[in-house]
JSON list of C-alpha atoms in Angstrom, two decimals:
[
{"chain": "V", "resi": 1, "resn": "MET", "atom": "CA", "xyz": [75.88, 173.13, 76.11]},
{"chain": "V", "resi": 2, "resn": "THR", "atom": "CA", "xyz": [78.86, 173.79, 78.32]},
{"chain": "V", "resi": 3, "resn": "SER", "atom": "CA", "xyz": [82.29, 175.23, 77.73]},
{"chain": "V", "resi": 4, "resn": "PRO", "atom": "CA", "xyz": [85.60, 173.51, 78.42]},
{"chain": "V", "resi": 5, "resn": "PHE", "atom": "CA", "xyz": [85.81, 175.80, 81.45]},
{"chain": "V", "resi": 6, "resn": "THR", "atom": "CA", "xyz": [82.39, 174.86, 82.92]},
{"chain": "V", "resi": 7, "resn": "ASP", "atom": "CA", "xyz": [81.78, 171.29, 81.73]},
{"chain": "V", "resi": 8, "resn": "GLU", "atom": "CA", "xyz": [82.99, 169.37, 84.77]},
{"chain": "V", "resi": 9, "resn": "ALA", "atom": "CA", "xyz": [81.33, 171.67, 87.31]},
{"chain": "V", "resi": 10, "resn": "THR", "atom": "CA", "xyz": [78.06, 171.67, 85.35]},
{"chain": "V", "resi": 11, "resn": "GLN", "atom": "CA", "xyz": [77.94, 167.89, 85.17]},
{"chain": "V", "resi": 12, "resn": "LYS", "atom": "CA", "xyz": [78.65, 167.58, 88.90]},
{"chain": "V", "resi": 13, "resn": "PHE", "atom": "CA", "xyz": [75.93, 170.14, 89.62]},
{"chain": "V", "resi": 14, "resn": "PHE", "atom": "CA", "xyz": [73.39, 168.04, 87.72]},
{"chain": "V", "resi": 15, "resn": "GLU", "atom": "CA", "xyz": [74.59, 164.86, 89.45]},
{"chain": "V", "resi": 16, "resn": "ASN", "atom": "CA", "xyz": [74.35, 166.50, 92.89]},
{"chain": "V", "resi": 17, "resn": "HIS", "atom": "CA", "xyz": [70.78, 167.59, 92.13]},
{"chain": "V", "resi": 18, "resn": "LYS", "atom": "CA", "xyz": [69.75, 164.18, 90.76]},
{"chain": "V", "resi": 19, "resn": "TYR", "atom": "CA", "xyz": [69.27, 165.64, 87.28]},
{"chain": "V", "resi": 20, "resn": "PHE", "atom": "CA", "xyz": [66.31, 167.65, 88.58]},
{"chain": "V", "resi": 21, "resn": "GLY", "atom": "CA", "xyz": [63.99, 164.66, 88.39]},
{"chain": "V", "resi": 22, "resn": "LEU", "atom": "CA", "xyz": [65.15, 163.35, 85.02]},
{"chain": "V", "resi": 23, "resn": "GLU", "atom": "CA", "xyz": [67.01, 160.12, 84.43]},
{"chain": "V", "resi": 24, "resn": "ALA", "atom": "CA", "xyz": [70.74, 160.61, 83.81]},
{"chain": "V", "resi": 25, "resn": "ASN", "atom": "CA", "xyz": [70.35, 159.20, 80.28]},
{"chain": "V", "resi": 26, "resn": "GLN", "atom": "CA", "xyz": [67.79, 161.91, 79.50]},
{"chain": "V", "resi": 27, "resn": "VAL", "atom": "CA", "xyz": [70.39, 164.66, 79.95]},
{"chain": "V", "resi": 28, "resn": "THR", "atom": "CA", "xyz": [73.20, 165.19, 77.46]},
{"chain": "V", "resi": 29, "resn": "PHE", "atom": "CA", "xyz": [76.14, 167.52, 77.88]},
{"chain": "V", "resi": 30, "resn": "PHE", "atom": "CA", "xyz": [78.19, 168.75, 74.95]},
{"chain": "V", "resi": 31, "resn": "GLN", "atom": "CA", "xyz": [80.89, 171.37, 74.76]},
{"chain": "V", "resi": 32, "resn": "GLN", "atom": "CA", "xyz": [80.90, 174.48, 72.65]},
{"chain": "V", "resi": 33, "resn": "GLY", "atom": "CA", "xyz": [84.01, 175.46, 70.79]},
{"chain": "V", "resi": 34, "resn": "THR", "atom": "CA", "xyz": [86.57, 178.04, 71.73]},
{"chain": "V", "resi": 35, "resn": "ILE", "atom": "CA", "xyz": [88.18, 180.93, 69.91]},
{"chain": "V", "resi": 36, "resn": "PRO", "atom": "CA", "xyz": [91.38, 182.87, 70.57]},
{"chain": "V", "resi": 37, "resn": "CYS", "atom": "CA", "xyz": [91.12, 185.92, 72.82]},
{"chain": "V", "resi": 38, "resn": "VAL", "atom": "CA", "xyz": [92.10, 189.13, 71.07]},
{"chain": "V", "resi": 39, "resn": "SER", "atom": "CA", "xyz": [92.66, 192.55, 72.63]},
{"chain": "V", "resi": 40, "resn": "ASN", "atom": "CA", "xyz": [90.93, 195.72, 71.41]},
{"chain": "V", "resi": 41, "resn": "ASP", "atom": "CA", "xyz": [94.02, 196.53, 69.36]},
{"chain": "V", "resi": 42, "resn": "GLY", "atom": "CA", "xyz": [93.93, 193.16, 67.58]},
{"chain": "V", "resi": 43, "resn": "ARG", "atom": "CA", "xyz": [96.69, 191.36, 69.46]},
{"chain": "V", "resi": 44, "resn": "PHE", "atom": "CA", "xyz": [96.36, 187.86, 70.82]},
{"chain": "V", "resi": 45, "resn": "ILE", "atom": "CA", "xyz": [95.94, 187.68, 74.59]},
{"chain": "V", "resi": 46, "resn": "MET", "atom": "CA", "xyz": [98.36, 185.16, 76.03]},
{"chain": "V", "resi": 47, "resn": "GLU", "atom": "CA", "xyz": [97.47, 182.72, 78.82]},
{"chain": "V", "resi": 48, "resn": "THR", "atom": "CA", "xyz": [101.16, 181.91, 79.20]},
{"chain": "V", "resi": 49, "resn": "PRO", "atom": "CA", "xyz": [104.15, 183.18, 77.22]},
{"chain": "V", "resi": 50, "resn": "PHE", "atom": "CA", "xyz": [103.65, 180.28, 74.78]},
{"chain": "V", "resi": 51, "resn": "LYS", "atom": "CA", "xyz": [99.87, 179.71, 74.85]},
{"chain": "V", "resi": 52, "resn": "VAL", "atom": "CA", "xyz": [97.11, 181.90, 73.41]},
{"chain": "V", "resi": 53, "resn": "ALA", "atom": "CA", "xyz": [94.18, 182.41, 75.78]},
{"chain": "V", "resi": 54, "resn": "LYS", "atom": "CA", "xyz": [90.85, 181.05, 74.55]},
{"chain": "V", "resi": 55, "resn": "ALA", "atom": "CA", "xyz": [87.22, 181.81, 75.32]},
{"chain": "V", "resi": 56, "resn": "PRO", "atom": "CA", "xyz": [83.94, 180.05, 74.49]},
{"chain": "V", "resi": 57, "resn": "ASP", "atom": "CA", "xyz": [82.64, 180.84, 71.01]},
{"chain": "V", "resi": 58, "resn": "GLY", "atom": "CA", "xyz": [79.27, 182.07, 72.28]},
{"chain": "V", "resi": 59, "resn": "ASN", "atom": "CA", "xyz": [75.63, 181.21, 71.62]},
{"chain": "V", "resi": 60, "resn": "GLY", "atom": "CA", "xyz": [76.20, 180.89, 67.88]},
{"chain": "V", "resi": 61, "resn": "GLY", "atom": "CA", "xyz": [78.61, 178.04, 68.55]},
{"chain": "V", "resi": 62, "resn": "VAL", "atom": "CA", "xyz": [75.68, 175.76, 69.35]},
{"chain": "V", "resi": 63, "resn": "TYR", "atom": "CA", "xyz": [75.25, 174.75, 65.72]},
{"chain": "V", "resi": 64, "resn": "SER", "atom": "CA", "xyz": [78.78, 173.55, 65.10]},
{"chain": "V", "resi": 65, "resn": "ALA", "atom": "CA", "xyz": [78.90, 172.01, 68.60]},
{"chain": "V", "resi": 66, "resn": "LEU", "atom": "CA", "xyz": [75.75, 169.98, 67.90]},
{"chain": "V", "resi": 67, "resn": "LYS", "atom": "CA", "xyz": [77.25, 168.71, 64.66]},
{"chain": "V", "resi": 68, "resn": "TYR", "atom": "CA", "xyz": [80.73, 168.05, 66.05]},
{"chain": "V", "resi": 69, "resn": "SER", "atom": "CA", "xyz": [79.37, 166.22, 69.12]},
{"chain": "V", "resi": 70, "resn": "LYS", "atom": "CA", "xyz": [77.21, 163.95, 66.90]},
{"chain": "V", "resi": 71, "resn": "LEU", "atom": "CA", "xyz": [74.11, 165.02, 68.86]},
{"chain": "V", "resi": 72, "resn": "LEU", "atom": "CA", "xyz": [72.21, 165.78, 65.66]},
{"chain": "V", "resi": 73, "resn": "GLU", "atom": "CA", "xyz": [72.62, 162.14, 64.58]},
{"chain": "V", "resi": 74, "resn": "ASP", "atom": "CA", "xyz": [71.76, 160.95, 68.09]},
{"chain": "V", "resi": 75, "resn": "MET", "atom": "CA", "xyz": [68.56, 163.00, 68.19]},
{"chain": "V", "resi": 76, "resn": "ALA", "atom": "CA", "xyz": [67.54, 161.78, 64.74]},
{"chain": "V", "resi": 77, "resn": "SER", "atom": "CA", "xyz": [68.12, 158.15, 65.76]},
{"chain": "V", "resi": 78, "resn": "ARG", "atom": "CA", "xyz": [65.81, 158.68, 68.75]},
{"chain": "V", "resi": 79, "resn": "GLY", "atom": "CA", "xyz": [63.08, 160.18, 66.59]},
{"chain": "V", "resi": 80, "resn": "ILE", "atom": "CA", "xyz": [63.52, 163.76, 67.78]},
{"chain": "V", "resi": 81, "resn": "LYS", "atom": "CA", "xyz": [62.16, 165.96, 65.01]},
{"chain": "V", "resi": 82, "resn": "TYR", "atom": "CA", "xyz": [62.27, 169.45, 66.49]},
{"chain": "V", "resi": 83, "resn": "VAL", "atom": "CA", "xyz": [64.72, 171.43, 68.60]},
{"chain": "V", "resi": 84, "resn": "ASP", "atom": "CA", "xyz": [64.09, 174.81, 70.20]},
{"chain": "V", "resi": 85, "resn": "CYS", "atom": "CA", "xyz": [67.23, 176.92, 70.35]},
{"chain": "V", "resi": 86, "resn": "TYR", "atom": "CA", "xyz": [67.38, 180.32, 72.00]},
{"chain": "V", "resi": 87, "resn": "GLY", "atom": "CA", "xyz": [69.96, 182.77, 73.28]},
{"chain": "V", "resi": 88, "resn": "VAL", "atom": "CA", "xyz": [70.50, 182.12, 76.96]},
{"chain": "V", "resi": 89, "resn": "ASP", "atom": "CA", "xyz": [71.09, 185.84, 77.52]},
{"chain": "V", "resi": 90, "resn": "ASN", "atom": "CA", "xyz": [67.50, 186.67, 76.53]},
{"chain": "V", "resi": 91, "resn": "ALA", "atom": "CA", "xyz": [65.65, 186.72, 79.85]},
{"chain": "V", "resi": 92, "resn": "LEU", "atom": "CA", "xyz": [62.31, 187.42, 78.16]},
{"chain": "V", "resi": 93, "resn": "VAL", "atom": "CA", "xyz": [62.33, 184.51, 75.71]},
{"chain": "V", "resi": 94, "resn": "ARG", "atom": "CA", "xyz": [59.42, 182.11, 75.89]},
{"chain": "V", "resi": 95, "resn": "VAL", "atom": "CA", "xyz": [61.20, 178.75, 75.72]},
{"chain": "V", "resi": 96, "resn": "ALA", "atom": "CA", "xyz": [59.54, 176.25, 73.37]},
{"chain": "V", "resi": 97, "resn": "ASP", "atom": "CA", "xyz": [56.60, 178.59, 72.75]},
{"chain": "V", "resi": 98, "resn": "PRO", "atom": "CA", "xyz": [53.92, 176.13, 71.59]},
{"chain": "V", "resi": 99, "resn": "ALA", "atom": "CA", "xyz": [52.23, 178.65, 69.28]},
{"chain": "V", "resi": 100, "resn": "PHE", "atom": "CA", "xyz": [55.50, 179.49, 67.52]},
{"chain": "V", "resi": 101, "resn": "VAL", "atom": "CA", "xyz": [56.69, 175.89, 67.27]},
{"chain": "V", "resi": 102, "resn": "GLY", "atom": "CA", "xyz": [53.25, 174.73, 66.12]},
{"chain": "V", "resi": 103, "resn": "TYR", "atom": "CA", "xyz": [53.13, 177.45, 63.46]},
{"chain": "V", "resi": 104, "resn": "PHE", "atom": "CA", "xyz": [56.40, 176.47, 61.81]},
{"chain": "V", "resi": 105, "resn": "ILE", "atom": "CA", "xyz": [55.55, 172.76, 62.01]},
{"chain": "V", "resi": 106, "resn": "ASP", "atom": "CA", "xyz": [52.18, 173.48, 60.39]},
{"chain": "V", "resi": 107, "resn": "LYS", "atom": "CA", "xyz": [53.88, 175.43, 57.60]},
{"chain": "V", "resi": 108, "resn": "GLY", "atom": "CA", "xyz": [56.25, 172.52, 56.93]},
{"chain": "V", "resi": 109, "resn": "VAL", "atom": "CA", "xyz": [59.41, 174.59, 57.07]},
{"chain": "V", "resi": 110, "resn": "ALA", "atom": "CA", "xyz": [62.79, 173.26, 58.19]},
{"chain": "V", "resi": 111, "resn": "ALA", "atom": "CA", "xyz": [63.61, 176.21, 60.44]},
{"chain": "V", "resi": 112, "resn": "ALA", "atom": "CA", "xyz": [62.03, 179.37, 61.79]},
{"chain": "V", "resi": 113, "resn": "LYS", "atom": "CA", "xyz": [63.19, 182.49, 63.58]},
{"chain": "V", "resi": 114, "resn": "ARG", "atom": "CA", "xyz": [61.30, 185.10, 65.53]},
{"chain": "V", "resi": 115, "resn": "LEU", "atom": "CA", "xyz": [62.42, 188.69, 66.02]},
{"chain": "V", "resi": 116, "resn": "VAL", "atom": "CA", "xyz": [61.21, 191.33, 68.40]},
{"chain": "V", "resi": 117, "resn": "PHE", "atom": "CA", "xyz": [62.23, 194.85, 67.44]},
{"chain": "V", "resi": 118, "resn": "SER", "atom": "CA", "xyz": [63.13, 197.11, 70.32]}
]
C-alpha cells in the first residue's frame, strides 16, 4: 500500500531492484486514501489559498483501500484465502506468524487479532 505522495517513487524503487527476486506480476501496488489536514485548533490546513492539504489516512485505511482497489476480488479470483495485515509502525511484529495464522485457520474463524499489553 502506497500513498498518492509515495506511489510513483515506490514503484520505481521496486522496478530498479527487479522486484527483489519476484516477477513484476507478483507485486501489486494500491493507494491508500487521504483525509484533510486539520490543525490542533480544528481549522483546515491549506495547501494553497483554495486547496485543503491532505495526508494519507493511515494504517487503518488498508481495509477501504483493498476494497476500493478491487484487490479483494483479485485475490479471491486467484484462490488467495488468507491475508496477514499488520501495522507497519510495529517493529516487533512477527509477520505472518505461522502459529497465529494456523490457529485461526484451525478454528475456522473469518478474522483474528492479537494484542500484546504493554
